PDB file of C-alpha atoms in Angstrom:
ATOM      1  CA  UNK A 502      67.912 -93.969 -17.877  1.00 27.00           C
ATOM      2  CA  UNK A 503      67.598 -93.236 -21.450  1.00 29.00           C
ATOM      3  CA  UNK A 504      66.964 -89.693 -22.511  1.00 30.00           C
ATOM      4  CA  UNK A 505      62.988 -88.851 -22.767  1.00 32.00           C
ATOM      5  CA  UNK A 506      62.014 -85.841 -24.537  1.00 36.00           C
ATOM      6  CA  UNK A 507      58.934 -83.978 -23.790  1.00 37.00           C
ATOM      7  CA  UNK A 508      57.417 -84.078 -27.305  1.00 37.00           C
ATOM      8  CA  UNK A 509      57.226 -88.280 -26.557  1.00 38.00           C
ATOM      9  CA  UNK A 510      55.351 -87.049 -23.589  1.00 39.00           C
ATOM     10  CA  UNK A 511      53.190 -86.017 -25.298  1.00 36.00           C
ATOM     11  CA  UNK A 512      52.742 -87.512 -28.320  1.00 33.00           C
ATOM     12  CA  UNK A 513      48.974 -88.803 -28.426  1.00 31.00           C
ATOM     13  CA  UNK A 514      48.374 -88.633 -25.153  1.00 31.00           C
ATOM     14  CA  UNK A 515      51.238 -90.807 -24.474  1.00 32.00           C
ATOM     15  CA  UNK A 516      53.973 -90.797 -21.718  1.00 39.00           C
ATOM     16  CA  UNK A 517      57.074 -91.647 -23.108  1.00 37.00           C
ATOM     17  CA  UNK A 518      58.547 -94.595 -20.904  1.00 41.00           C
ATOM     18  CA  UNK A 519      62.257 -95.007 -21.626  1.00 28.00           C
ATOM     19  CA  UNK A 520      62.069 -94.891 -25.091  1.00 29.00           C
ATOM     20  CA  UNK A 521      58.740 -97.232 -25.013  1.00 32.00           C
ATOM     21  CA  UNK A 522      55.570 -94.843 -24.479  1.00 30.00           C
ATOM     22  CA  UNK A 523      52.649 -95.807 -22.505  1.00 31.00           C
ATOM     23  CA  UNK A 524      49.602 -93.833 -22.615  1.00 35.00           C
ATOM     24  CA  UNK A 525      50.153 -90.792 -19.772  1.00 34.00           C
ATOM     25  CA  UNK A 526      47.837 -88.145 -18.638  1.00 28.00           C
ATOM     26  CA  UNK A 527      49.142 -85.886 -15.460  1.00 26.00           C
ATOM     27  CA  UNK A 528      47.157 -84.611 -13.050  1.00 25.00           C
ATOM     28  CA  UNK A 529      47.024 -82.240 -10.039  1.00 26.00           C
ATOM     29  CA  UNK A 530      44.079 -80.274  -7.571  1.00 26.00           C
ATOM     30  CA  UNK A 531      44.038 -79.181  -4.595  1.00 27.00           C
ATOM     31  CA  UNK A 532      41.134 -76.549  -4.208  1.00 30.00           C
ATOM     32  CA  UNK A 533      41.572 -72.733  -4.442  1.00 30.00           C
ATOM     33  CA  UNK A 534      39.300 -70.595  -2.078  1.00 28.00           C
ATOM     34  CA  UNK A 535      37.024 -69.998  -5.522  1.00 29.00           C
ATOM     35  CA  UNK A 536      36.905 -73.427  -6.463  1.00 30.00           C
ATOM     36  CA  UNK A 537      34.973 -74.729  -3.237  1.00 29.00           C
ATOM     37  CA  UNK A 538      31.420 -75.875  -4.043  1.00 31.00           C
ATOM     38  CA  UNK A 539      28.923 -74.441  -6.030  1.00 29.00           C
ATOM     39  CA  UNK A 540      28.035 -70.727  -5.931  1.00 28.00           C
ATOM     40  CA  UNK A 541      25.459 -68.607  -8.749  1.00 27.00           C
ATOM     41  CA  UNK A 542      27.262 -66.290 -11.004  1.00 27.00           C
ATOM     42  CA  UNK A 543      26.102 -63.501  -8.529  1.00 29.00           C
ATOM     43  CA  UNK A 544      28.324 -65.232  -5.816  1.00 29.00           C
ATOM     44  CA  UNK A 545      25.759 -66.719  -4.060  1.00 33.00           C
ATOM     45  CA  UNK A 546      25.161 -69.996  -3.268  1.00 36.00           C
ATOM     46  CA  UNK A 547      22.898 -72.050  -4.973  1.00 34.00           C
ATOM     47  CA  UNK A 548      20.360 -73.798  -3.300  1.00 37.00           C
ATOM     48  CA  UNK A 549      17.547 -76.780  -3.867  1.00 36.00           C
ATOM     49  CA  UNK A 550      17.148 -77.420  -7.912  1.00 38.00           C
ATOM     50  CA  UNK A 551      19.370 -74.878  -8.938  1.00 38.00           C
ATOM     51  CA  UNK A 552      22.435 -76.237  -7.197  1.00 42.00           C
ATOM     52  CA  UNK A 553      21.424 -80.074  -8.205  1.00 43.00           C
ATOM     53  CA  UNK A 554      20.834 -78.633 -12.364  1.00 48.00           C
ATOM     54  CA  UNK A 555      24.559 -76.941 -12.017  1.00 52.00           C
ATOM     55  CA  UNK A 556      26.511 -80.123 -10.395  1.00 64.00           C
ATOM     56  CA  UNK A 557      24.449 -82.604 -12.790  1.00 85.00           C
ATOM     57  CA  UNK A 558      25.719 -81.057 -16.214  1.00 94.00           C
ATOM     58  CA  UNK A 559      27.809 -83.276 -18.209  1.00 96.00           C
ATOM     59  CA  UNK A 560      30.338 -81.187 -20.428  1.00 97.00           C
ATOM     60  CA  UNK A 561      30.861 -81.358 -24.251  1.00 96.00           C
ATOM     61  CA  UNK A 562      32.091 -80.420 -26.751  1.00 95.00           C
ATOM     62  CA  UNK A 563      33.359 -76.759 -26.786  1.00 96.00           C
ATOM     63  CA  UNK A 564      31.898 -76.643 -23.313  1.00 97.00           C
ATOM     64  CA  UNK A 565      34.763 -79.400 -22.043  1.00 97.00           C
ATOM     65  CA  UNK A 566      37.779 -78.031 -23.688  1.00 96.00           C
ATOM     66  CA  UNK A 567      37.417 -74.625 -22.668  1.00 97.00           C
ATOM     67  CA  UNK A 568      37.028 -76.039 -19.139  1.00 98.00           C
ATOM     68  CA  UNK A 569      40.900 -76.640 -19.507  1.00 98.00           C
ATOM     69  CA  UNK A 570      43.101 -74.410 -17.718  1.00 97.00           C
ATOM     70  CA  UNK A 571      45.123 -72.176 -20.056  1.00 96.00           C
ATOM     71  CA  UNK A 572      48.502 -71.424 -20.423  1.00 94.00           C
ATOM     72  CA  UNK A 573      47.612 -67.506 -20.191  1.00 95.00           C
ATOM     73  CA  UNK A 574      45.558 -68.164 -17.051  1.00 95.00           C
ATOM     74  CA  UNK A 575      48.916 -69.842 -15.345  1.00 92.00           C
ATOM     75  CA  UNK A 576      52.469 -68.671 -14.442  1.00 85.00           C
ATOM     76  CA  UNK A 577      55.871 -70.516 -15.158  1.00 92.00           C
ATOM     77  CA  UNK A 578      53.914 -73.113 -17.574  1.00 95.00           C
ATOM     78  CA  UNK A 579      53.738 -74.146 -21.311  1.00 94.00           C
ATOM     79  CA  UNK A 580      50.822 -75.578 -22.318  1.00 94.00           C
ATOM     80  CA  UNK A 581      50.196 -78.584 -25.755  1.00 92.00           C
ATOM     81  CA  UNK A 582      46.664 -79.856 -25.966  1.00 91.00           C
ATOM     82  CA  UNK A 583      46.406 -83.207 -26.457  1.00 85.00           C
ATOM     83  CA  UNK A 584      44.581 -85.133 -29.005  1.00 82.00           C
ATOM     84  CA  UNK A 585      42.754 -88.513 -27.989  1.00 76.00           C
ATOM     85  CA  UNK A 586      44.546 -92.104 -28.882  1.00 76.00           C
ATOM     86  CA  UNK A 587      42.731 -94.906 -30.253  1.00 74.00           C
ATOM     87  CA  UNK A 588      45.264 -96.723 -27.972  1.00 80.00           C
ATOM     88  CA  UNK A 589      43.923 -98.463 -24.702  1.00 88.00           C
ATOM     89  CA  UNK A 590      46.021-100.175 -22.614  1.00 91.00           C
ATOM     90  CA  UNK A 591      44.651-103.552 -21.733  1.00 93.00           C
ATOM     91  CA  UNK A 592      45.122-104.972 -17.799  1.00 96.00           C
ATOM     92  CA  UNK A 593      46.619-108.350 -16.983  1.00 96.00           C
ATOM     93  CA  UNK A 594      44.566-108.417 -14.216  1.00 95.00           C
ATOM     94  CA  UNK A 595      40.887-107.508 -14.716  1.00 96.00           C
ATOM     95  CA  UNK A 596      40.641-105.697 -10.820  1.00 97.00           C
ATOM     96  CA  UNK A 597      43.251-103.503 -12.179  1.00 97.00           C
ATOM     97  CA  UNK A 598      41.605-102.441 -14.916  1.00 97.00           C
ATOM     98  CA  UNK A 599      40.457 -98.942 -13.389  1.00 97.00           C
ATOM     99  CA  UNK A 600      44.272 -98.141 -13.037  1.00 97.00           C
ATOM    100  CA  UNK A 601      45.134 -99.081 -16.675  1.00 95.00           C
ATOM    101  CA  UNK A 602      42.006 -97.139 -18.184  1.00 95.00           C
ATOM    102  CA  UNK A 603      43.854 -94.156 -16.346  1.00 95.00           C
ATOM    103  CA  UNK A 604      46.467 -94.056 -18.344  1.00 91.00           C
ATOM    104  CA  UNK A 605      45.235 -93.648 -21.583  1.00 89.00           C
ATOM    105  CA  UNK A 606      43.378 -90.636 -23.314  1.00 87.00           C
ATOM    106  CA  UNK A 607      39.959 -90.287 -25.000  1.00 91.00           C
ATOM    107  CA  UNK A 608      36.527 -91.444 -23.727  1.00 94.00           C
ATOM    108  CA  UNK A 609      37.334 -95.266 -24.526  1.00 93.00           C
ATOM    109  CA  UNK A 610      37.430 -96.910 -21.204  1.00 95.00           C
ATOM    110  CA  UNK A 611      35.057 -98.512 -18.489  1.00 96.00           C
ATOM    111  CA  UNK A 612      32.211 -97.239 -17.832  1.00 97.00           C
ATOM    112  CA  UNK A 613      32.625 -95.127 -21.428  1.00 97.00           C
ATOM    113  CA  UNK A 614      33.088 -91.420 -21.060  1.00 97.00           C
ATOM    114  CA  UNK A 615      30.519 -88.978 -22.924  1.00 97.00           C
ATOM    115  CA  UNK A 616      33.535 -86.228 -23.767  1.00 96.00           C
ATOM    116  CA  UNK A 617      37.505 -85.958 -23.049  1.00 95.00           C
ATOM    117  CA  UNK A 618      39.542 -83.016 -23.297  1.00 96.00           C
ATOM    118  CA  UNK A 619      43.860 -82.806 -22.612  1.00 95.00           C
ATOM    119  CA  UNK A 620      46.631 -80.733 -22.258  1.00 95.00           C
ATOM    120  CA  UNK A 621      49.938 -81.137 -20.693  1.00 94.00           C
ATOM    121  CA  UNK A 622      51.521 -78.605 -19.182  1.00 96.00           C
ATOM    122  CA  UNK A 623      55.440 -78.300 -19.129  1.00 95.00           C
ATOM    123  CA  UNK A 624      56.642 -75.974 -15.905  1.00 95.00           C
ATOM    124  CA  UNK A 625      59.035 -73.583 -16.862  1.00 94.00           C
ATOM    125  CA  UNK A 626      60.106 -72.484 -12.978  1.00 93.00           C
ATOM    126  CA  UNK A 627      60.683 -76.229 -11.837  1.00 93.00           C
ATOM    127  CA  UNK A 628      62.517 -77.849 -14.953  1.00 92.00           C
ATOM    128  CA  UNK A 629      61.318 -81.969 -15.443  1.00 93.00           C
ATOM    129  CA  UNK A 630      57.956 -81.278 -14.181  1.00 95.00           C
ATOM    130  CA  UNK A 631      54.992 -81.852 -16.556  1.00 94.00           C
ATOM    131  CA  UNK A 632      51.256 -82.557 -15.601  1.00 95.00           C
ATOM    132  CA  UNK A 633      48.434 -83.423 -18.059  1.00 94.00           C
ATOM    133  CA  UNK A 634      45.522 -82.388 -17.186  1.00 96.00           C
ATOM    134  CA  UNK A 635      42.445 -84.475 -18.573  1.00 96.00           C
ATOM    135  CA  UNK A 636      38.624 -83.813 -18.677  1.00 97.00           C
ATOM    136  CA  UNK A 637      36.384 -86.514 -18.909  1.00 97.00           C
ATOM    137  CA  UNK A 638      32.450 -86.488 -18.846  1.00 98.00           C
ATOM    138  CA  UNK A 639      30.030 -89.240 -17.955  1.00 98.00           C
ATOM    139  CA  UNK A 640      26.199 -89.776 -18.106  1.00 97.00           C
ATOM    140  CA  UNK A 641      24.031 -91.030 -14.842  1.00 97.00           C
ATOM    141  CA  UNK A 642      26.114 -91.810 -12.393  1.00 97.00           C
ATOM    142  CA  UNK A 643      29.645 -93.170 -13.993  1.00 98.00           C
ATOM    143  CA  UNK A 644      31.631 -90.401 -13.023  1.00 98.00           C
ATOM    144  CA  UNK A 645      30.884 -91.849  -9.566  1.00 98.00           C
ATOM    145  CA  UNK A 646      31.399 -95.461 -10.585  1.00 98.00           C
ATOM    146  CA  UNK A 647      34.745 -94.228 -11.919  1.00 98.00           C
ATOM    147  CA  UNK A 648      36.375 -93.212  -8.934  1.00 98.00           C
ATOM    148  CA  UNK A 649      34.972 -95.711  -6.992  1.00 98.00           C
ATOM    149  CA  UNK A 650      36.437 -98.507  -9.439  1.00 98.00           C
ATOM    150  CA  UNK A 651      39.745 -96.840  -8.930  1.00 98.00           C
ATOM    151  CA  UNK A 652      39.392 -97.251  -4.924  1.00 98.00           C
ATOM    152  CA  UNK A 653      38.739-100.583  -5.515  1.00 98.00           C
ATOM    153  CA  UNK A 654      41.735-101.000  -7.912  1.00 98.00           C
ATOM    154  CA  UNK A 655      44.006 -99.395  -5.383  1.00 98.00           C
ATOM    155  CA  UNK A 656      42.688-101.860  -2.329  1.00 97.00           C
ATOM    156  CA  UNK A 657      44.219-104.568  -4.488  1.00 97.00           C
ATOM    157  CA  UNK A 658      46.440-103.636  -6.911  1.00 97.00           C
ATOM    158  CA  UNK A 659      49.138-103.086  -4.623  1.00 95.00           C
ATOM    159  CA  UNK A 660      51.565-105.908  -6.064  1.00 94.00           C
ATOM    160  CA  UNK A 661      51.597-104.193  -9.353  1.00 96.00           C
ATOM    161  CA  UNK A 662      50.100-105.166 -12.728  1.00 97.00           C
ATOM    162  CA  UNK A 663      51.087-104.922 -16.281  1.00 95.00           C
ATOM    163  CA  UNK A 664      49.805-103.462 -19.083  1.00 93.00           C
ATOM    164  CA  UNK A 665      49.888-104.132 -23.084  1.00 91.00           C
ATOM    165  CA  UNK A 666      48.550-102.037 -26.474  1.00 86.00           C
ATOM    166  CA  UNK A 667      50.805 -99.401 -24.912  1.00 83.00           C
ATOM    167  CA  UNK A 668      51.997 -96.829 -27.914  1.00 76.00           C
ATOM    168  CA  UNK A 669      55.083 -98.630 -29.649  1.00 72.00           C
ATOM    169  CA  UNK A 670      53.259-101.875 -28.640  1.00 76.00           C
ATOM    170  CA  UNK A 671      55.424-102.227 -25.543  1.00 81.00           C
ATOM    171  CA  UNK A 672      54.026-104.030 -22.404  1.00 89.00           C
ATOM    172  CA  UNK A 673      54.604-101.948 -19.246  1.00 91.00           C
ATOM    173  CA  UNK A 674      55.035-102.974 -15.597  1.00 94.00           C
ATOM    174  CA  UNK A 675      53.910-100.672 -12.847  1.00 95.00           C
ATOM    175  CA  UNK A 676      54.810-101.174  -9.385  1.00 94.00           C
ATOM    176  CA  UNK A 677      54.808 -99.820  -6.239  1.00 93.00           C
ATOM    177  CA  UNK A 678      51.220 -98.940  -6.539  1.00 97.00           C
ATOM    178  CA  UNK A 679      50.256 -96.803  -3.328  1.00 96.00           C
ATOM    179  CA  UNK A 680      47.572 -94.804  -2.675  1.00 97.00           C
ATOM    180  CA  UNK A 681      48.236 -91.001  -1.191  1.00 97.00           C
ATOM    181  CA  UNK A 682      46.966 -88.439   0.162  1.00 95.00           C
ATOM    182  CA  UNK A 683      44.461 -86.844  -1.821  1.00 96.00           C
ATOM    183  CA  UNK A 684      44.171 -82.760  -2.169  1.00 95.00           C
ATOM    184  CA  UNK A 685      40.887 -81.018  -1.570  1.00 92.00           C
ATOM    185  CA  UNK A 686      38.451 -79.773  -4.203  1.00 92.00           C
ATOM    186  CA  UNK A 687      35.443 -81.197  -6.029  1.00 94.00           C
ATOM    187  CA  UNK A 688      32.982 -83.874  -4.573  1.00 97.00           C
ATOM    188  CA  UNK A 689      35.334 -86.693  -3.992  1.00 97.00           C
ATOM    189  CA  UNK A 690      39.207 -86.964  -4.805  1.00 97.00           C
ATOM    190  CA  UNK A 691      41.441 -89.952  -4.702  1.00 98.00           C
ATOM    191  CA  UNK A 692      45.110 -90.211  -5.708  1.00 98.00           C
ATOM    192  CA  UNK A 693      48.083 -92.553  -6.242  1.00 98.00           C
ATOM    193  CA  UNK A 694      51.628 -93.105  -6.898  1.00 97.00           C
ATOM    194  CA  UNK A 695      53.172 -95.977  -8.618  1.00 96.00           C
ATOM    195  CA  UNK A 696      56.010 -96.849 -11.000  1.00 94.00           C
ATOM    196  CA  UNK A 697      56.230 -97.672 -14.570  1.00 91.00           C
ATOM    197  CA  UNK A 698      58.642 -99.873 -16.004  1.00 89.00           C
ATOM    198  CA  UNK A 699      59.413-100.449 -19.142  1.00 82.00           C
ATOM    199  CA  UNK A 700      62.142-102.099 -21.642  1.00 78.00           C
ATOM    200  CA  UNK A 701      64.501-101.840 -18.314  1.00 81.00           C
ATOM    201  CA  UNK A 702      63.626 -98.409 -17.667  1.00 83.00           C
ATOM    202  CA  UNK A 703      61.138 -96.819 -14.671  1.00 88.00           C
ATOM    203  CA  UNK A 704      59.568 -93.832 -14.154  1.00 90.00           C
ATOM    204  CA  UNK A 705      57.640 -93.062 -10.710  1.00 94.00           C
ATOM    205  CA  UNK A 706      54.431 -90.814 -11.768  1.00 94.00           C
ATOM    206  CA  UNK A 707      51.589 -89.630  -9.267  1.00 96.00           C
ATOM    207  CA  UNK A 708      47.553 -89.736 -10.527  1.00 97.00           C
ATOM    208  CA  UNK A 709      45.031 -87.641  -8.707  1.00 98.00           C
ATOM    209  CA  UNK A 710      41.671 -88.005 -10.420  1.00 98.00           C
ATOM    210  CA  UNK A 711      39.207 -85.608  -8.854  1.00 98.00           C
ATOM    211  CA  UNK A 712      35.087 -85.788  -9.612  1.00 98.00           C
ATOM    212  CA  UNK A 713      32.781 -82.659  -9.789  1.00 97.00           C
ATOM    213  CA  UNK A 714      29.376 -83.970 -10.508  1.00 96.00           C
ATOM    214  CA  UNK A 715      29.368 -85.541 -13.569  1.00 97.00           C
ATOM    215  CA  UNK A 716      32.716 -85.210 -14.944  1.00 98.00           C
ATOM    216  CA  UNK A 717      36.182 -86.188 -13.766  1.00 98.00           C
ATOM    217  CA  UNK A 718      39.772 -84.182 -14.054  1.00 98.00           C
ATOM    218  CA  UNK A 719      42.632 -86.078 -13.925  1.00 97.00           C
ATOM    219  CA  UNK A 720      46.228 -84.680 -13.235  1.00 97.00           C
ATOM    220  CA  UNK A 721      49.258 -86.880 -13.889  1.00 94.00           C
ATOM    221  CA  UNK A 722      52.554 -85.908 -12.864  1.00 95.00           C
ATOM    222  CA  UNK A 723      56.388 -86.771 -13.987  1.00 94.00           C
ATOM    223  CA  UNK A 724      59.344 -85.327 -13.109  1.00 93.00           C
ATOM    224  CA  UNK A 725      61.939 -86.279 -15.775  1.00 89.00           C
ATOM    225  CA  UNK A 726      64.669 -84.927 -13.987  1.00 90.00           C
ATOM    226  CA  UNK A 727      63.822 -85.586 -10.303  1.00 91.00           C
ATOM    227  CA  UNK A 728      61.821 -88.708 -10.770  1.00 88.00           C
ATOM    228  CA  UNK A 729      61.028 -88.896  -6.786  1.00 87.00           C
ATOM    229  CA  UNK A 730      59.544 -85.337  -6.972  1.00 92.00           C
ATOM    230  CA  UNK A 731      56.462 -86.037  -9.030  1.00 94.00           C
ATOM    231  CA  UNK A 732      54.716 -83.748  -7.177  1.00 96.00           C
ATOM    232  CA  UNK A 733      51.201 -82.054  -8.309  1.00 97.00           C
ATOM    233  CA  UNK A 734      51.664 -78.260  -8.336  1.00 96.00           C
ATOM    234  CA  UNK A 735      49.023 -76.588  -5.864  1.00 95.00           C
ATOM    235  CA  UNK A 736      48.848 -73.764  -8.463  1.00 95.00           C
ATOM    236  CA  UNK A 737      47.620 -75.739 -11.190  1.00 97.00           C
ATOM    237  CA  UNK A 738      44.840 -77.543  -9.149  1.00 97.00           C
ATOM    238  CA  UNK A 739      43.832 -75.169  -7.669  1.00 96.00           C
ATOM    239  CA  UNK A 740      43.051 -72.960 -10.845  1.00 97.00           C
ATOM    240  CA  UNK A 741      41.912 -76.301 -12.926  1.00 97.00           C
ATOM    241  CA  UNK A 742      39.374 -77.270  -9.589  1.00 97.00           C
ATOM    242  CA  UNK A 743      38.289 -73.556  -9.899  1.00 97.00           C
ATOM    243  CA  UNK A 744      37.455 -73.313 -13.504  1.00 97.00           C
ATOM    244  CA  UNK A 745      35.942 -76.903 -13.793  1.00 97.00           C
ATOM    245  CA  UNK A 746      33.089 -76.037 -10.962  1.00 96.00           C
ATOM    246  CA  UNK A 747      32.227 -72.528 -13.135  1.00 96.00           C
ATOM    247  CA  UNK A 748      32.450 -74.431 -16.046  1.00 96.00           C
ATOM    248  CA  UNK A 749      29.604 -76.947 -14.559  1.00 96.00           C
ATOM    249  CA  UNK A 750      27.854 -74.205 -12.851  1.00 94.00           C
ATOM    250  CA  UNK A 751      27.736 -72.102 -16.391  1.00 93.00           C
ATOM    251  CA  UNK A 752      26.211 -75.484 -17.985  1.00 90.00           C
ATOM    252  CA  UNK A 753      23.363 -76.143 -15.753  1.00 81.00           C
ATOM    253  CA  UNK A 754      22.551 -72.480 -15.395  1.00 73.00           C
ATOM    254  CA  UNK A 755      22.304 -72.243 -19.492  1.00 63.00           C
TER     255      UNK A 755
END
C-alpha cells in the first residue's frame, strides 16, 4: 500500500485513500458513567420541561466547537481541528446516499445540518490510530431522520457502492459494508465497518455516528498501520459522549 501521511488525513476533512483522498471523519463513543442521560448542573436529574428544553437544543456556533473534546482533556492523543470541505461525495446508488454523506465534512448533506464542528485526533500510545470526531446539529427532527437514513443505508448497502467528487476528484469503492455493534451513550447509536478502495489501494475504516437530541457525533476510525484494528478508543467516546450531553444540557438551561 502506498505510504499515507497523516497531514492527507486530514487535509479538509479528507481521508487520504492511497494517495487519492476521500472525504473522512472518525468516530468513536461508548458512554462514560457521566455521560449517561441528562442530569441539572446540580447533579440532579432533570425532569418534565426542563429535561425536554436541555435534549431539544441544537448547538452553534461557539456553542458546537467547544463541545469537541480537547486534546488537554485526553491522554496519549494529538488533536488538528478540521475545517469544513465544499466537497460532497456523490452516491452511485441513491439508497446509499446516507453512507456517502458520512464521509464528508460540513453541514452540506441530506437532511442539511444547522452547524458542524471537527477534529481528528492522532493517538500517540497506539501508533496508526486516528479518529475524527465530528459535530453536527439539526433542526426538528433530522438528527433523527439522520440515523435512521443510515439504518436504512446499511439494510441495503451491503454489496458496496461507489462514490465520486471525492478530494483529488478520484471515485472510491467501498466494500464490505457491515453493520457492528454499536457502543452505548446518547439516545440512539448505530455503527459500521466497511472498506474503501481506491486507485488499487483499500483501507478498512469503522463509523459510529451517535445522536443526543438534536445533534449527531460522529467518530471515524483508521488504523494506518494495522488496517484490521480500526478500533474506536473507549476513552475518547466516552469523554466526547460526556461533554456533548453537558454541552446540550448547558444550552437548554441558558
Amino acid at each position: 500500500m502506498p505510504h499515507i501521511t497523516l497531514p492527507a488525513l486530514r487535509r479538509g476533512g479528507a481521508l487520504a485513500l492511497a494517495g487519492a483522498a476521500t472525504a473522512a471523519l472518525l468516530a468513536g463513543c461508548t458512554g462514560s458513567s457521566d455521560g449517561q442521560g441528562s442530569s441539572s448542573r446540580s447533579g440532579k436529574p432533570l425532569a418534565g420541561p426542563q429535561k425536554a428544553a436541555a435534549g431539544l437544543a441544537v448547538l452553534r456556533g461557539d456553542t458546537i466547537r467547544k463541545a469537541l473534546v480537547t486534546q488537554s482533556e485526553l491522554r496519549s492523543y494529538q488533536a488538528q481541528d478540521i475545517s469544513p470541505s465544499e466537497l460532497r461525495p456523490q452516491a452511485d446508488r441513491e439508497e446509499c446516499r446516507p453512507l456517502a454523506d458520512m464521509t464528508a465534512s460540513g453541514t452540506a448533506r441530506t437532511p442539511e445540518a444547522v452547524d458542524f464542528a471537527s477534529r481528528s485526533f492522532v493517538s500517540t500510545g497506539n501508533p496508526g490510530l486516528t479518529v475524527t470526531v465530528s459535530l453536527f446539529s439539526y433542526e426538528g427532527d433530522d438528527a433523527r431522520r439522520t440515523v435512521a437514513d443510515v439504518r436504512k443505508a446499511l439494510a441495503t448497502c451491503g454489496a458496496g457502492f461507489s462514490t465520486t467528487g471525492n478530494s483529488g476528484g478520484s471515485t472510491v469503492k467501498y466494500v464490505a459494508v457491515k453493520e457492528d455493534k454499536a457502543p452505548e451513550g446518547g439516545d440512539e447509536s448505530v455503527a459500521w465497518r466497511m472498506t474503501g478502495t481506491a486507485q488499487g489501494s483499500a483501507m478498512p475504516m469503522q463509523v459510529t455516528a451517535m445522536r443526543q437530541g438534536r445533534n449527531v457525533a460522529v467518530f471515524f476510525t483508521l488504523n494506518l498501520l494495522d488496517p484490521k484494528k480500526a478500533d474506536l478508543p473507549n476513552d475518547l467516546h466516552g469523554r466526547q459522549t460526556s461533554k456533548l450531553a453537558k454541552a446540550i444540557e448547558a444550552a437548554g438551561m441558558s
